[in-house]
Coordinates of C-alpha atoms and ligand atoms in Angstrom, one line a residue:
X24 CA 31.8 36.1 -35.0
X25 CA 32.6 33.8 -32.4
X26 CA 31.8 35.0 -29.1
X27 CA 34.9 35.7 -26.3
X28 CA 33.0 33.3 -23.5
X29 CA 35.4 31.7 -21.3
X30 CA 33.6 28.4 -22.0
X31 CA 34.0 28.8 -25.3
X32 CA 36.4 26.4 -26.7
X33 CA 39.3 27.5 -29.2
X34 CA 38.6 24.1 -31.6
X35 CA 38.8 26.1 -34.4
X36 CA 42.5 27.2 -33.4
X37 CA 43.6 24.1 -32.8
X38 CA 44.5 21.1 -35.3
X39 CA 45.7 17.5 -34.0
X40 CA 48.2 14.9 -36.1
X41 CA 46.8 12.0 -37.0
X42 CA 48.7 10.4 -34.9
X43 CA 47.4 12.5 -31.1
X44 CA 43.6 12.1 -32.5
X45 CA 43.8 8.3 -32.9
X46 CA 45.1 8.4 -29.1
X47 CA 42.5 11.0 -28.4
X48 CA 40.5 9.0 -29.5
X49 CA 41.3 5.7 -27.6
X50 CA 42.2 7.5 -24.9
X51 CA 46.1 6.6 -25.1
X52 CA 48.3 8.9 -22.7
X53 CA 49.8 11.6 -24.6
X54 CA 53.0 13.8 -23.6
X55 CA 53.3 17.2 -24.8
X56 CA 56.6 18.7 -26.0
X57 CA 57.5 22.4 -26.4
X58 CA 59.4 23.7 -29.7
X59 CA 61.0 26.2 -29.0
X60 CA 64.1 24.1 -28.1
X61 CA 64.1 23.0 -31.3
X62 CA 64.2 26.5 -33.1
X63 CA 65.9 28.5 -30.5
X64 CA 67.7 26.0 -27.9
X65 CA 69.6 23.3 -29.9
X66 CA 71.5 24.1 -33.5
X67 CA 70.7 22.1 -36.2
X68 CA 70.5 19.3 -37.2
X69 CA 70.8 18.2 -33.7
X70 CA 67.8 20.0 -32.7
X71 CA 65.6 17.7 -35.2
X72 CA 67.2 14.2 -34.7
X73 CA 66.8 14.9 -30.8
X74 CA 63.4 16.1 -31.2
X75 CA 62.8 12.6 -33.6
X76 CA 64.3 10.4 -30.8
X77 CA 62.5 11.9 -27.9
X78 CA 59.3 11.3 -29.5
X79 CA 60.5 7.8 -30.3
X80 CA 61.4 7.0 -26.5
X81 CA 57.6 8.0 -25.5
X82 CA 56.2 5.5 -28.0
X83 CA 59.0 3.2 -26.8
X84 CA 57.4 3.5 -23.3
X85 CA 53.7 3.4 -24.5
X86 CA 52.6 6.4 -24.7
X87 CA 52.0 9.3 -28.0
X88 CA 54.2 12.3 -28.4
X89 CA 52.8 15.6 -28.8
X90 CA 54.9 18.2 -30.2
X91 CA 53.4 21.5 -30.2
X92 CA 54.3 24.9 -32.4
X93 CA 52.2 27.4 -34.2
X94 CA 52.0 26.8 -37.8
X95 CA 49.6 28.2 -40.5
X96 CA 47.5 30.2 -38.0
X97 CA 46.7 27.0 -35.7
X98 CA 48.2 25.5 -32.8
X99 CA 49.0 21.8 -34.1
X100 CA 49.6 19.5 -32.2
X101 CA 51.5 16.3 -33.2
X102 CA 54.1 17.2 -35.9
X103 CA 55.0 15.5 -38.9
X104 CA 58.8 14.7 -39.7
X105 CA 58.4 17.4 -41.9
X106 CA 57.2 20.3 -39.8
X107 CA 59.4 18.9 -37.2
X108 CA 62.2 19.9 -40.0
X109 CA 61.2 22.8 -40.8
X110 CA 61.1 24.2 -37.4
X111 CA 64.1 23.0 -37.0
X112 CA 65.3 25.2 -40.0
X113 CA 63.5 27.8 -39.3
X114 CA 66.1 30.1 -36.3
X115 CA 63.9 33.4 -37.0
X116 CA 60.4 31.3 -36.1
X117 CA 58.9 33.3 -33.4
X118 CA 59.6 32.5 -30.2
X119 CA 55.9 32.2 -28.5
X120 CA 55.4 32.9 -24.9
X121 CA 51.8 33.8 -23.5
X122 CA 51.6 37.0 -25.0
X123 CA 53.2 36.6 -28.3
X124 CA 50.7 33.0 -28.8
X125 CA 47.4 35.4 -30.2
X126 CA 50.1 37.4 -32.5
X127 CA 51.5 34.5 -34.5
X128 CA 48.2 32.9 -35.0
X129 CA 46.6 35.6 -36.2
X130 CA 49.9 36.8 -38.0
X131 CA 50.3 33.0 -39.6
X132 CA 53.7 32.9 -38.5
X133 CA 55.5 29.8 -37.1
X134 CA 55.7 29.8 -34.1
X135 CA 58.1 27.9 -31.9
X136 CA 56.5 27.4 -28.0
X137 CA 58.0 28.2 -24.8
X138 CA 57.1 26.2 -21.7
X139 CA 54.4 28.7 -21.2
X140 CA 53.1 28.6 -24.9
X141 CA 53.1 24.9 -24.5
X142 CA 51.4 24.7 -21.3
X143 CA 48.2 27.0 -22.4
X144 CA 48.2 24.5 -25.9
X145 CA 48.6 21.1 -23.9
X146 CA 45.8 22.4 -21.4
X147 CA 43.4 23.3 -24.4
X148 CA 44.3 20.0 -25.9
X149 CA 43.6 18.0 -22.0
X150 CA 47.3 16.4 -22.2
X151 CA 48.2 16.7 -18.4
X152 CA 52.2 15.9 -18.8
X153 CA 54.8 18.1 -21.1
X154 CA 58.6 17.1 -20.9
X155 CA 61.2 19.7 -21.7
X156 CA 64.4 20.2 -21.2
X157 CA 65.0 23.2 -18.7
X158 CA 62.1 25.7 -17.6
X159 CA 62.7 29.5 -17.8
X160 CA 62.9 31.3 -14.1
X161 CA 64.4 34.3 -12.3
X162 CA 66.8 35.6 -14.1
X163 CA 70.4 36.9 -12.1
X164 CA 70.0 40.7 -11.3
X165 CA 66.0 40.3 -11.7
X166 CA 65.8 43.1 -8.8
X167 CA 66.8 45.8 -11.5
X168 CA 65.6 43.7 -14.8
X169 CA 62.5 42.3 -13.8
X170 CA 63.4 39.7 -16.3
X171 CA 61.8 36.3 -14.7
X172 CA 60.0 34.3 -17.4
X173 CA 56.6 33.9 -18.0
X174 CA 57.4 30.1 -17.6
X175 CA 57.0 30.4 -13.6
X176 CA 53.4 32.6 -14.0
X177 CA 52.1 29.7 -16.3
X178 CA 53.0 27.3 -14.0
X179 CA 51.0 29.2 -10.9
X180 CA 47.8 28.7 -13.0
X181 CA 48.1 26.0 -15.7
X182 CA 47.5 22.7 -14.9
X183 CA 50.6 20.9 -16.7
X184 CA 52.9 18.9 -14.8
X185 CA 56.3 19.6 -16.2
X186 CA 58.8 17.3 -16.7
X187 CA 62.8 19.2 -16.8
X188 CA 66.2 19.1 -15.2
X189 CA 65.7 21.6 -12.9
X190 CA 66.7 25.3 -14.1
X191 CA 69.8 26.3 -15.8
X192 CA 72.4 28.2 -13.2
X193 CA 72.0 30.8 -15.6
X194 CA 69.2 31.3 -14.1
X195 CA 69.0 32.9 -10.4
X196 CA 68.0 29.1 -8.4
X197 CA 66.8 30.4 -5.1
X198 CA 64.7 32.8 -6.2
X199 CA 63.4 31.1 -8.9
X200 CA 62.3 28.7 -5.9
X201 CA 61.3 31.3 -3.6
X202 CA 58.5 32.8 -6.7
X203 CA 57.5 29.3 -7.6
X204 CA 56.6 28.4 -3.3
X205 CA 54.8 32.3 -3.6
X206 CA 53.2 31.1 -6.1
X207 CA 52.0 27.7 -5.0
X208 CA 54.0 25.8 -7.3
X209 CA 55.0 22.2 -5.9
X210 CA 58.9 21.3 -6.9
X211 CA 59.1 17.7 -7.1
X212 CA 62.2 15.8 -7.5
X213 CA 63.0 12.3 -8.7
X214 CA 66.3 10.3 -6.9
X215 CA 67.7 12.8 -4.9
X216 CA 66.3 15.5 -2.3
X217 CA 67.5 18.7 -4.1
X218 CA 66.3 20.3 -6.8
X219 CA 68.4 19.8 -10.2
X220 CA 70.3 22.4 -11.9
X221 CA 70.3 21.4 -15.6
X222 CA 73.7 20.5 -16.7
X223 CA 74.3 19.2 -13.2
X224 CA 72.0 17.0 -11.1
X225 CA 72.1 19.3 -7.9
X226 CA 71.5 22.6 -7.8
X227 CA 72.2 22.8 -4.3
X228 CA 68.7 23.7 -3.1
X229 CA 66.0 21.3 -1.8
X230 CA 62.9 20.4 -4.1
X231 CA 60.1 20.6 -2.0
X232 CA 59.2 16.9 -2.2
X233 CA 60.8 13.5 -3.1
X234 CA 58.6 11.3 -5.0
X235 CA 60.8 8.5 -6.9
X236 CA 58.0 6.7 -8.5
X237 CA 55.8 7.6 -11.3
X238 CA 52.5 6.0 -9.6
X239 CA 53.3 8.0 -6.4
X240 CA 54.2 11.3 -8.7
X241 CA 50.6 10.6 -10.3
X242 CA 48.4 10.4 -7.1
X243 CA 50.4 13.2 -5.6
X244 CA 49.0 15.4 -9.0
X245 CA 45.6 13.7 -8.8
X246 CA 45.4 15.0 -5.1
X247 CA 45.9 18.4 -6.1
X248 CA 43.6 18.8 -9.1
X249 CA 40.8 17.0 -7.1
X250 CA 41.2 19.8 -4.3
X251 CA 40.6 22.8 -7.4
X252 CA 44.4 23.4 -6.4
X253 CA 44.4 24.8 -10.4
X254 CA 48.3 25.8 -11.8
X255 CA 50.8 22.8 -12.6
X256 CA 54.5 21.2 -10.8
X257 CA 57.9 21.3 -11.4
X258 CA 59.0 17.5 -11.6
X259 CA 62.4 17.5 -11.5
X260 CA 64.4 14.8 -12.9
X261 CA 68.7 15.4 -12.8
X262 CA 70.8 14.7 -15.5
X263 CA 72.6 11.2 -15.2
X264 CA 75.7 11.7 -13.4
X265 CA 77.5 9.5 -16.7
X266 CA 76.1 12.7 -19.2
X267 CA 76.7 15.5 -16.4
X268 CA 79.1 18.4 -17.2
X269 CA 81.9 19.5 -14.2
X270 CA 80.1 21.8 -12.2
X271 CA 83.5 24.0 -12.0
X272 CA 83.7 24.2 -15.4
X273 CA 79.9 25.3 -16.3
X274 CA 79.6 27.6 -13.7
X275 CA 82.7 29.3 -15.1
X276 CA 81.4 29.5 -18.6
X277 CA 78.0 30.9 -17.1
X278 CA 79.6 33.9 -15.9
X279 CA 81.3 34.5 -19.0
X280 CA 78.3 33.9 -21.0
X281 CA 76.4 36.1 -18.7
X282 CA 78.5 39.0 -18.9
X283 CA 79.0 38.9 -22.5
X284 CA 75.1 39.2 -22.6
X285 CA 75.5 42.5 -20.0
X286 CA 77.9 43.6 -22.5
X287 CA 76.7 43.4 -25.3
X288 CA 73.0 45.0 -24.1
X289 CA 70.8 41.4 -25.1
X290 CA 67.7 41.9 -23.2
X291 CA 64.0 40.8 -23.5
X292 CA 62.9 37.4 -25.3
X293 CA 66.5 37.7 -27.1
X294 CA 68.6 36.6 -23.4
X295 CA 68.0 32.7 -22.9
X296 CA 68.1 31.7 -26.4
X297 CA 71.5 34.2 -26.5
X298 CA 72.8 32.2 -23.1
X299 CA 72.0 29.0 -24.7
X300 CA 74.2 29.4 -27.7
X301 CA 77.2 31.0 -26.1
X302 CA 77.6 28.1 -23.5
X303 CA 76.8 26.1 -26.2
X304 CA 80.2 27.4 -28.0
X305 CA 82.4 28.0 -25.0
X306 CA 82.1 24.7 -24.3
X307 CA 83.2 23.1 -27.7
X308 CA 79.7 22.0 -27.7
X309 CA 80.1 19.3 -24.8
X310 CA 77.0 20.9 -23.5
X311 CA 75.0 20.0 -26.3
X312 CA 75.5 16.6 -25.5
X313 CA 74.1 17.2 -22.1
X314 CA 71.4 18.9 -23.0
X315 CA 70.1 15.8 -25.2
X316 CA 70.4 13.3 -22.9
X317 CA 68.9 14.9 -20.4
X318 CA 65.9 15.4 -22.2
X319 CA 65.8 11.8 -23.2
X320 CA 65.8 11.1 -19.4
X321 CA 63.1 13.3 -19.0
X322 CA 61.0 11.3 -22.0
X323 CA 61.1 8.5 -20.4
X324 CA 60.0 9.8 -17.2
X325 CA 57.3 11.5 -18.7
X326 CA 55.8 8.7 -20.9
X327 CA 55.5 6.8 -17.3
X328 CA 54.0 9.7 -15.6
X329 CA 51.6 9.7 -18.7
X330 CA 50.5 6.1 -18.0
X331 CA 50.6 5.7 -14.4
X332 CA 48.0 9.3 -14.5
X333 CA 45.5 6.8 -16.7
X334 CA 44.8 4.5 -13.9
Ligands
PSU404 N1 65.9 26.7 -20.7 C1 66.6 25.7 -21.3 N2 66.5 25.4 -22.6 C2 65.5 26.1 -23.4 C3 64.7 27.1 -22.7 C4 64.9 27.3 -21.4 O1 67.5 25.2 -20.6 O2 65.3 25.8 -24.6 C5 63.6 27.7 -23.5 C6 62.2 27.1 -23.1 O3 61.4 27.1 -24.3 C7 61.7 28.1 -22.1 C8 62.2 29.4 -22.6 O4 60.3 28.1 -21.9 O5 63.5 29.1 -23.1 C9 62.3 30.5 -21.6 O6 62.5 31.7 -22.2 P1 62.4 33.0 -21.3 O7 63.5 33.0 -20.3 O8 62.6 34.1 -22.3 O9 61.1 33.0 -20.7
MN405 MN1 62.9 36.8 -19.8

């Protein structure tokens, strides 16, 4: 038996690519990405081609991908093509939040990673920067469902910066920034003054700070962690305005999407990837199309974030 000590490390849970050792290794920056878009946030085959080409614009911009999911009772990180594929195959993989991560490894399931999930693994793993797509928050009518996502706890205390496009407006934005400033989570936005809101840059609520540059982003996240300010940030990065959706039009949908959830009684784990995939249909799939190239944006500025945190 393995003893329970905090300092003990969980190597034996772990198991890198080829590809994230070499850069362990050599000490290359390294960028972490979640799964769980790929098995429960995108249909496929989308879901795998965008994962493929959002690795491929972090080597473009010189640094390793790190896609992370449960597979085989580890936590692997760095995916081949095919295990990329197979998640992306795979809609009743287990979506993994901070509780459910001991269950599928112990159960051997495959296990897709929330941005909580992904956090704890990147952490273990010392990879510092994760890009995603959107993070999980307060949800609408949390005052009678409690439902905010485990996403915002991880981010009080793990120390991952986060790279998204703000929170989805299915989400409840204010309070989702009122926990995360509770909490001691610094927002951080990229180009513009107010937080982003997913499928449209602005969200219509100030970040906290403005830091454009990746070098400034780095020392601001170098600061913290020298000061034993543990827990991660919320970088915010909008969707181009060329790739956004019509605010009207989303915020329209929303409503609908969210009421056929009250409807139809989806609660628990089940309610984002359920709002994901009925805006994803009300809107002919144009939001689809947003939702990859936003998270190519968000590669990019992660892979830089990644390097300019080496020097
Ligand atoms: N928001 C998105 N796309 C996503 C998710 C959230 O715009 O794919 C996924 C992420 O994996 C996030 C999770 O961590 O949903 C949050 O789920 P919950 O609300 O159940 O915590
Ligand atoms: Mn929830």
């Amino acid at each position: 038996m393995t003893s329970t000590n905090r300092m003990t490390p969980a190597t034996h849970l772990i198991e890198y690519s080829a590809e994230v050792s070499a850069a362990r290794a050599a000490g290359r920056p390294i960028v972490a990405l979640e799964s769980t878009i790929i098995s429960h946030g995108m249909p496929y085959p989308q879901n795998v081609q965008t994962a493929a080409e959002v690795e491929a614009i972090i080597r473009d911009h010189g640094a390793v991908p790190a896609t992370i999911a449960v597979l085989g009772g580890k936590i692997r990180i760095g995916l081949s093509a095919a295990e990329l594929d197979l998640l992306g195959q795979s809609p009743d993989a287990m979506k993994v939040s901070r509780r459910d991560l001991p269950f599928a490894l112990s159960s051997g399931r495959i296990g897709a990673t929330t941005v909580a999930a992904t956090m704890i693994c990147a952490d273990l793993a010392g990879i510092r920067v994760f890009v995603t797509g959107g993070i999980g928050g307060v949800h609408r009518g949390a005052a009678t469902s409690f439902d905010i996502s485990a996403d915002l706890q991880e981010l009080a205390r793990t120390s991952v910066a986060v790279v998204c496009a703000g929170a989805k407006s299915i989400l409840d934005i204010g309070l989702t920034l009122e926990y995360l400033e509770t909490h001691g989570v610094p927002v951080i936005s990229i180009g513009q003054a107010n937080f982003a809101a997913f499928y449209t840059p602005d969200s219509g609520f100030p970040a906290d700070f403005r830091i454009d540059a990746a070098a400034e982003q780095a020392q601001f996240l170098r600061t913290k962690w020298a000061l034993g300010l543990a827990g991660g940030a919320v970088i915010s990065n909008p969707v181009p305005a060329a790739d956004a959706m019509p605010r009207a039009e989303i915020d329209a949908l929303t409503e609908q999407a969210l009421a056929e959830a009250a409807a139809q009684g989806v609660v628990g784990k089940a309610v984002t990837p359920f709002l994901l995939a009925r805006i994803k249909a009300l809107t002919g799939g144009a939001s689809l199309v947003t939702n990859i190239a936003l998270v190519k944006n968000n590669a990019r500025v992660g892979a830089l974030l990644a390097l300019a945190l080496q020097h």
